[in-house]
Amino acid sequence: MQNNLENILEYKVQYADTDAYGVVWHGTYLRWMEAGRVEWLFQNGIQIDELARDFGIVMPVVDINIKYKFSAKLMDNVTVSTIVKAHTNASVTFEQIIKIKETGKICTVAEVKATALDRDGKVMRDIAGLIGLNNITETVS
């Protein structure tokens, strides 16, 4: 499997993403990051719906560290950059940056750690192999 180290997801801020003042609600960024991770996996040949349905594997977030820097607003175009920052046998840490597309202004920077659980809720000890990270030869910094 050939890995693409970065995925860029683009999105236009909708009314439902914002508060009464047209500013993106803080929880919306988490939803966009989830979409970015799902797209990263899809880009690299992994479909999470098939993992769950066919193999009973789920990939919950177990740790998140997010810094809010700038608020996106209604109708802004944003990009969600997702890369793998690190991985172990039991977890993968994604770095995700959300920016305003036109200005490059950073809205959030986050590190999101996920693991893989089997049907019995036990941690799988080869998450890197599961999502093809063993094939990455380039160092991600």
Tab-separated table of N, CA and C in Angstrom, residues 13-130:
chain	number	residue	atom	x	y	z
A	13	VAL	N	-17.973	26.712	5.723
A	13	VAL	CA	-18.696	26.809	6.992
A	13	VAL	C	-20.171	27.084	6.716
A	14	GLN	N	-21.020	26.252	7.289
A	14	GLN	CA	-22.463	26.367	7.134
A	14	GLN	C	-23.090	26.962	8.396
A	15	TYR	N	-24.313	27.405	8.273
A	15	TYR	CA	-25.007	28.006	9.400
A	15	TYR	C	-25.048	27.066	10.607
A	16	ALA	N	-25.280	25.778	10.360
A	16	ALA	CA	-25.370	24.799	11.450
A	16	ALA	C	-24.055	24.618	12.206
A	17	ASP	N	-22.940	25.073	11.635
A	17	ASP	CA	-21.625	24.968	12.271
A	17	ASP	C	-21.362	26.098	13.260
A	18	THR	N	-22.250	27.101	13.263
A	18	THR	CA	-21.956	28.337	13.982
A	18	THR	C	-22.920	28.575	15.149
A	19	ASP	N	-22.539	29.568	15.958
A	19	ASP	CA	-23.427	30.016	17.026
A	19	ASP	C	-24.311	31.141	16.478
A	20	ALA	N	-25.036	31.802	17.342
A	20	ALA	CA	-25.967	32.852	16.917
A	20	ALA	C	-25.270	34.048	16.279
A	21	TYR	N	-23.963	34.167	16.474
A	21	TYR	CA	-23.213	35.312	15.940
A	21	TYR	C	-22.467	34.979	14.647
A	22	GLY	N	-22.676	33.759	14.139
A	22	GLY	CA	-22.011	33.369	12.898
A	22	GLY	C	-20.578	32.919	13.097
A	23	VAL	N	-20.178	32.640	14.341
A	23	VAL	CA	-18.835	32.168	14.666
A	23	VAL	C	-18.904	30.658	14.851
A	24	VAL	N	-17.926	29.944	14.315
A	24	VAL	CA	-17.939	28.481	14.427
A	24	VAL	C	-17.888	28.072	15.894
A	25	TRP	N	-18.822	27.207	16.280
A	25	TRP	CA	-18.899	26.660	17.627
A	25	TRP	C	-17.695	25.747	17.842
A	26	HIS	N	-17.095	25.780	19.022
A	26	HIS	CA	-15.838	25.076	19.280
A	26	HIS	C	-15.916	23.566	19.014
A	27	GLY	N	-17.041	22.939	19.262
A	27	GLY	CA	-17.181	21.504	19.023
A	27	GLY	C	-17.192	21.126	17.555
A	28	THR	N	-17.520	22.078	16.698
A	28	THR	CA	-17.550	21.814	15.257
A	28	THR	C	-16.167	21.414	14.746
A	29	TYR	N	-15.119	22.027	15.298
A	29	TYR	CA	-13.768	21.698	14.854
A	29	TYR	C	-13.459	20.221	15.069
A	30	LEU	N	-13.978	19.655	16.161
A	30	LEU	CA	-13.761	18.230	16.432
A	30	LEU	C	-14.415	17.361	15.368
A	31	ARG	N	-15.611	17.765	14.935
A	31	ARG	CA	-16.310	17.020	13.875
A	31	ARG	C	-15.527	17.085	12.568
A	32	TRP	N	-15.001	18.273	12.261
A	32	TRP	CA	-14.197	18.414	11.037
A	32	TRP	C	-12.922	17.581	11.115
A	33	MET	N	-12.314	17.520	12.311
A	33	MET	CA	-11.112	16.703	12.471
A	33	MET	C	-11.434	15.222	12.276
A	34	GLU	N	-12.573	14.788	12.793
A	34	GLU	CA	-13.001	13.402	12.580
A	34	GLU	C	-13.128	13.116	11.086
A	35	ALA	N	-13.752	14.021	10.362
A	35	ALA	CA	-13.886	13.853	8.909
A	35	ALA	C	-12.506	13.800	8.253
A	36	GLY	N	-11.588	14.607	8.720
A	36	GLY	CA	-10.226	14.608	8.174
A	36	GLY	C	-9.522	13.277	8.400
A	37	ARG	N	-9.677	12.686	9.593
A	37	ARG	CA	-9.055	11.388	9.864
A	37	ARG	C	-9.685	10.286	9.022
A	38	VAL	N	-10.999	10.310	8.895
A	38	VAL	CA	-11.684	9.318	8.062
A	38	VAL	C	-11.208	9.435	6.618
A	39	GLU	N	-11.068	10.655	6.119
A	39	GLU	CA	-10.582	10.858	4.744
A	39	GLU	C	-9.134	10.423	4.594
A	40	TRP	N	-8.296	10.665	5.625
A	40	TRP	CA	-6.908	10.208	5.570
A	40	TRP	C	-6.888	8.688	5.421
A	41	LEU	N	-7.682	7.998	6.247
A	41	LEU	CA	-7.738	6.539	6.171
A	41	LEU	C	-8.236	6.086	4.798
A	42	PHE	N	-9.294	6.706	4.308
A	42	PHE	CA	-9.860	6.346	2.998
A	42	PHE	C	-8.821	6.548	1.898
A	43	GLN	N	-8.125	7.674	1.942
A	43	GLN	CA	-7.080	7.974	0.955
A	43	GLN	C	-5.999	6.892	0.962
A	44	ASN	N	-5.827	6.265	2.113
A	44	ASN	CA	-4.799	5.238	2.255
A	44	ASN	C	-5.366	3.815	2.224
A	45	GLY	N	-6.575	3.687	1.668
A	45	GLY	CA	-7.132	2.369	1.395
A	45	GLY	C	-7.899	1.721	2.529
A	46	ILE	N	-8.210	2.483	3.582
A	46	ILE	CA	-8.929	1.931	4.735
A	46	ILE	C	-10.311	2.571	4.813
A	47	GLN	N	-11.349	1.758	4.828
A	47	GLN	CA	-12.712	2.271	4.996
A	47	GLN	C	-13.205	1.866	6.380
A	48	ILE	N	-13.415	2.859	7.259
A	48	ILE	CA	-13.748	2.531	8.641
A	48	ILE	C	-15.084	1.818	8.769
A	49	ASP	N	-16.011	2.066	7.851
A	49	ASP	CA	-17.280	1.351	7.935
A	49	ASP	C	-17.072	-0.142	7.675
A	50	GLU	N	-16.176	-0.498	6.756
A	50	GLU	CA	-15.874	-1.899	6.497
A	50	GLU	C	-15.121	-2.525	7.667
A	51	LEU	N	-14.209	-1.772	8.285
A	51	LEU	CA	-13.501	-2.289	9.452
A	51	LEU	C	-14.493	-2.692	10.541
A	52	ALA	N	-15.453	-1.817	10.795
A	52	ALA	CA	-16.442	-2.089	11.849
A	52	ALA	C	-17.381	-3.227	11.456
A	53	ARG	N	-17.928	-3.140	10.257
A	53	ARG	CA	-18.924	-4.125	9.819
A	53	ARG	C	-18.315	-5.506	9.588
A	54	ASP	N	-17.208	-5.566	8.876
A	54	ASP	CA	-16.656	-6.850	8.459
A	54	ASP	C	-15.695	-7.469	9.480
A	55	PHE	N	-15.031	-6.627	10.272
A	55	PHE	CA	-13.995	-7.143	11.161
A	55	PHE	C	-14.217	-6.787	12.633
A	56	GLY	N	-15.232	-5.985	12.919
A	56	GLY	CA	-15.507	-5.613	14.300
A	56	GLY	C	-14.462	-4.695	14.903
A	57	ILE	N	-13.756	-3.956	14.066
A	57	ILE	CA	-12.689	-3.073	14.536
A	57	ILE	C	-13.191	-1.638	14.536
A	58	VAL	N	-13.000	-0.953	15.648
A	58	VAL	CA	-13.321	0.469	15.748
A	58	VAL	C	-12.060	1.208	16.172
A	59	MET	N	-12.009	2.503	15.849
A	59	MET	CA	-10.830	3.315	16.150
A	59	MET	C	-11.224	4.547	16.957
A	60	PRO	N	-11.476	4.384	18.256
A	60	PRO	CA	-11.871	5.534	19.067
A	60	PRO	C	-10.693	6.467	19.366
A	61	VAL	N	-11.027	7.726	19.555
A	61	VAL	CA	-10.059	8.704	20.037
A	61	VAL	C	-9.864	8.441	21.523
A	62	VAL	N	-8.604	8.355	21.943
A	62	VAL	CA	-8.308	8.124	23.355
A	62	VAL	C	-7.655	9.332	24.021
A	63	ASP	N	-7.192	10.286	23.216
A	63	ASP	CA	-6.592	11.497	23.766
A	63	ASP	C	-6.634	12.582	22.694
A	64	ILE	N	-6.907	13.798	23.130
A	64	ILE	CA	-6.903	14.929	22.195
A	64	ILE	C	-6.359	16.156	22.911
A	65	ASN	N	-5.512	16.873	22.201
A	65	ASN	CA	-4.974	18.125	22.700
A	65	ASN	C	-5.203	19.150	21.594
A	66	ILE	N	-6.052	20.113	21.861
A	66	ILE	CA	-6.428	21.087	20.839
A	66	ILE	C	-6.158	22.498	21.335
A	67	LYS	N	-5.633	23.308	20.444
A	67	LYS	CA	-5.423	24.722	20.736
A	67	LYS	C	-6.267	25.523	19.746
A	68	TYR	N	-7.123	26.372	20.300
A	68	TYR	CA	-7.958	27.248	19.475
A	68	TYR	C	-7.215	28.566	19.307
A	69	LYS	N	-7.022	29.001	18.055
A	69	LYS	CA	-6.229	30.190	17.789
A	69	LYS	C	-7.018	31.317	17.125
A	70	PHE	N	-7.995	30.952	16.287
A	70	PHE	CA	-8.737	31.948	15.517
A	70	PHE	C	-10.075	31.337	15.149
A	71	SER	N	-11.120	32.127	15.199
A	71	SER	CA	-12.459	31.607	14.905
A	71	SER	C	-12.807	31.738	13.434
A	72	ALA	N	-13.205	30.616	12.847
A	72	ALA	CA	-13.772	30.660	11.505
A	72	ALA	C	-15.200	31.195	11.637
A	73	LYS	N	-15.705	31.726	10.532
A	73	LYS	CA	-17.032	32.330	10.540
A	73	LYS	C	-17.871	31.774	9.396
A	74	LEU	N	-19.157	32.037	9.489
A	74	LEU	CA	-20.109	31.594	8.486
A	74	LEU	C	-19.613	31.922	7.089
A	75	MET	N	-19.644	30.931	6.201
A	75	MET	CA	-19.285	30.994	4.794
A	75	MET	C	-17.782	31.057	4.532
A	76	ASP	N	-16.934	30.999	5.583
A	76	ASP	CA	-15.496	30.863	5.359
A	76	ASP	C	-15.242	29.503	4.717
A	77	ASN	N	-14.219	29.437	3.903
A	77	ASN	CA	-13.721	28.168	3.393
A	77	ASN	C	-12.569	27.755	4.293
A	78	VAL	N	-12.650	26.545	4.830
A	78	VAL	CA	-11.590	26.061	5.705
A	78	VAL	C	-10.952	24.811	5.107
A	79	THR	N	-9.709	24.571	5.509
A	79	THR	CA	-9.034	23.328	5.149
A	79	THR	C	-8.671	22.602	6.431
A	80	VAL	N	-8.791	21.296	6.375
A	80	VAL	CA	-8.416	20.437	7.492
A	80	VAL	C	-7.256	19.582	7.004
A	81	SER	N	-6.067	19.853	7.526
A	81	SER	CA	-4.875	19.082	7.179
A	81	SER	C	-4.710	17.970	8.204
A	82	THR	N	-4.509	16.752	7.724
A	82	THR	CA	-4.343	15.594	8.601
A	82	THR	C	-3.094	14.835	8.184
A	83	ILE	N	-2.184	14.655	9.143
A	83	ILE	CA	-1.003	13.831	8.910
A	83	ILE	C	-0.808	12.910	10.114
A	84	VAL	N	-0.082	11.839	9.901
A	84	VAL	CA	0.297	10.976	11.010
A	84	VAL	C	1.574	11.551	11.599
A	85	LYS	N	1.499	11.904	12.872
A	85	LYS	CA	2.661	12.465	13.555
A	85	LYS	C	3.521	11.370	14.176
A	86	ALA	N	2.860	10.356	14.732
A	86	ALA	CA	3.586	9.262	15.385
A	86	ALA	C	2.679	8.040	15.456
A	87	HIS	N	3.298	6.881	15.657
A	87	HIS	CA	2.503	5.679	15.886
A	87	HIS	C	3.305	4.675	16.694
A	88	THR	N	2.573	3.858	17.428
A	88	THR	CA	3.144	2.748	18.181
A	88	THR	C	2.395	1.498	17.749
A	89	ASN	N	2.662	0.396	18.411
A	89	ASN	CA	1.917	-0.829	18.102
A	89	ASN	C	0.437	-0.687	18.410
A	90	ALA	N	0.101	0.174	19.395
A	90	ALA	CA	-1.281	0.246	19.883
A	90	ALA	C	-1.998	1.549	19.557
A	91	SER	N	-1.291	2.556	19.024
A	91	SER	CA	-1.966	3.826	18.774
A	91	SER	C	-1.333	4.569	17.605
A	92	VAL	N	-2.107	5.508	17.091
A	92	VAL	CA	-1.614	6.413	16.055
A	92	VAL	C	-1.999	7.828	16.479
A	93	THR	N	-1.056	8.751	16.334
A	93	THR	CA	-1.306	10.146	16.674
A	93	THR	C	-1.312	10.972	15.402
A	94	PHE	N	-2.428	11.629	15.169
A	94	PHE	CA	-2.580	12.505	14.015
A	94	PHE	C	-2.331	13.945	14.439
A	95	GLU	N	-1.691	14.717	13.579
A	95	GLU	CA	-1.634	16.165	13.768
A	95	GLU	C	-2.640	16.749	12.784
A	96	GLN	N	-3.505	17.605	13.306
A	96	GLN	CA	-4.537	18.199	12.456
A	96	GLN	C	-4.546	19.706	12.633
A	97	ILE	N	-4.538	20.387	11.502
A	97	ILE	CA	-4.532	21.845	11.499
A	97	ILE	C	-5.697	22.312	10.638
A	98	ILE	N	-6.517	23.172	11.212
A	98	ILE	CA	-7.627	23.764	10.472
A	98	ILE	C	-7.292	25.219	10.222
A	99	LYS	N	-7.391	25.615	8.936
A	99	LYS	CA	-7.044	26.977	8.526
A	99	LYS	C	-8.155	27.583	7.688
A	100	ILE	N	-8.167	28.915	7.643
A	100	ILE	CA	-9.004	29.616	6.674
A	100	ILE	C	-8.283	29.498	5.333
A	101	LYS	N	-8.952	28.966	4.342
A	101	LYS	CA	-8.299	28.671	3.063
A	101	LYS	C	-7.708	29.921	2.407
A	102	GLU	N	-8.458	30.988	2.350
A	102	GLU	CA	-8.015	32.170	1.605
A	102	GLU	C	-6.865	32.909	2.275
A	103	THR	N	-6.821	32.912	3.584
A	103	THR	CA	-5.803	33.699	4.298
A	103	THR	C	-4.695	32.855	4.902
A	104	GLY	N	-4.938	31.564	5.075
A	104	GLY	CA	-3.965	30.707	5.725
A	104	GLY	C	-3.950	30.857	7.239
A	105	LYS	N	-4.850	31.675	7.770
A	105	LYS	CA	-4.926	31.897	9.216
A	105	LYS	C	-5.305	30.580	9.903
A	106	ILE	N	-4.546	30.207	10.922
A	106	ILE	CA	-4.775	28.950	11.634
A	106	ILE	C	-5.895	29.125	12.653
A	107	CYS	N	-6.890	28.265	12.560
A	107	CYS	CA	-8.004	28.256	13.524
A	107	CYS	C	-7.701	27.346	14.705
A	108	THR	N	-7.279	26.121	14.415
A	108	THR	CA	-6.960	25.156	15.475
A	108	THR	C	-5.757	24.325	15.072
A	109	VAL	N	-5.051	23.884	16.086
A	109	VAL	CA	-3.978	22.899	15.931
A	109	VAL	C	-4.266	21.821	16.957
A	110	ALA	N	-4.242	20.570	16.531
A	110	ALA	CA	-4.575	19.492	17.463
A	110	ALA	C	-3.705	18.268	17.221
A	111	GLU	N	-3.470	17.551	18.311
A	111	GLU	CA	-2.919	16.206	18.247
A	111	GLU	C	-4.018	15.278	18.729
A	112	VAL	N	-4.331	14.294	17.912
A	112	VAL	CA	-5.424	13.372	18.215
A	112	VAL	C	-4.867	11.957	18.191
A	113	LYS	N	-4.982	11.285	19.320
A	113	LYS	CA	-4.477	9.920	19.441
A	113	LYS	C	-5.656	8.951	19.389
A	114	ALA	N	-5.531	7.953	18.519
A	114	ALA	CA	-6.571	6.934	18.377
A	114	ALA	C	-5.933	5.559	18.537
A	115	THR	N	-6.756	4.611	18.894
A	115	THR	CA	-6.316	3.228	18.983
A	115	THR	C	-7.324	2.366	18.236
A	116	ALA	N	-7.025	1.102	18.098
A	116	ALA	CA	-7.959	0.178	17.447
A	116	ALA	C	-8.410	-0.855	18.471
A	117	LEU	N	-9.721	-1.070	18.535
A	117	LEU	CA	-10.298	-2.064	19.436
A	117	LEU	C	-10.978	-3.141	18.616
A	118	ASP	N	-10.873	-4.382	19.101
A	118	ASP	CA	-11.542	-5.488	18.421
A	118	ASP	C	-12.969	-5.656	18.950
A	119	ARG	N	-13.653	-6.678	18.492
A	119	ARG	CA	-15.053	-6.924	18.876
A	119	ARG	C	-15.253	-7.048	20.388
A	120	ASP	N	-14.222	-7.491	21.093
A	120	ASP	CA	-14.311	-7.675	22.542
A	120	ASP	C	-13.862	-6.441	23.317
A	121	GLY	N	-13.541	-5.371	22.594
A	121	GLY	CA	-13.094	-4.150	23.253
A	121	GLY	C	-11.638	-4.183	23.676
A	122	LYS	N	-10.888	-5.143	23.170
A	122	LYS	CA	-9.464	-5.242	23.498
A	122	LYS	C	-8.642	-4.455	22.489
A	123	VAL	N	-7.588	-3.813	22.999
A	123	VAL	CA	-6.696	-3.028	22.149
A	123	VAL	C	-5.955	-3.958	21.204
A	124	MET	N	-5.979	-3.608	19.945
A	124	MET	CA	-5.220	-4.351	18.941
A	124	MET	C	-3.782	-3.850	18.987
A	125	ARG	N	-2.841	-4.737	18.893
A	125	ARG	CA	-1.433	-4.375	19.060
A	125	ARG	C	-0.696	-4.198	17.732
A	126	ASP	N	-1.433	-4.066	16.633
A	126	ASP	CA	-0.779	-3.810	15.348
A	126	ASP	C	-1.563	-2.767	14.565
A	127	ILE	N	-1.854	-1.638	15.198
A	127	ILE	CA	-2.591	-0.589	14.495
A	127	ILE	C	-1.802	-0.077	13.294
A	128	ALA	N	-0.474	-0.001	13.422
A	128	ALA	CA	0.346	0.474	12.307
A	128	ALA	C	0.188	-0.431	11.091
A	129	GLY	N	0.204	-1.740	11.321
A	129	GLY	CA	0.007	-2.678	10.220
A	129	GLY	C	-1.400	-2.616	9.666
A	130	LEU	N	-2.369	-2.446	10.564
A	130	LEU	CA	-3.776	-2.387	10.163
A	130	LEU	C	-4.035	-1.264	9.169
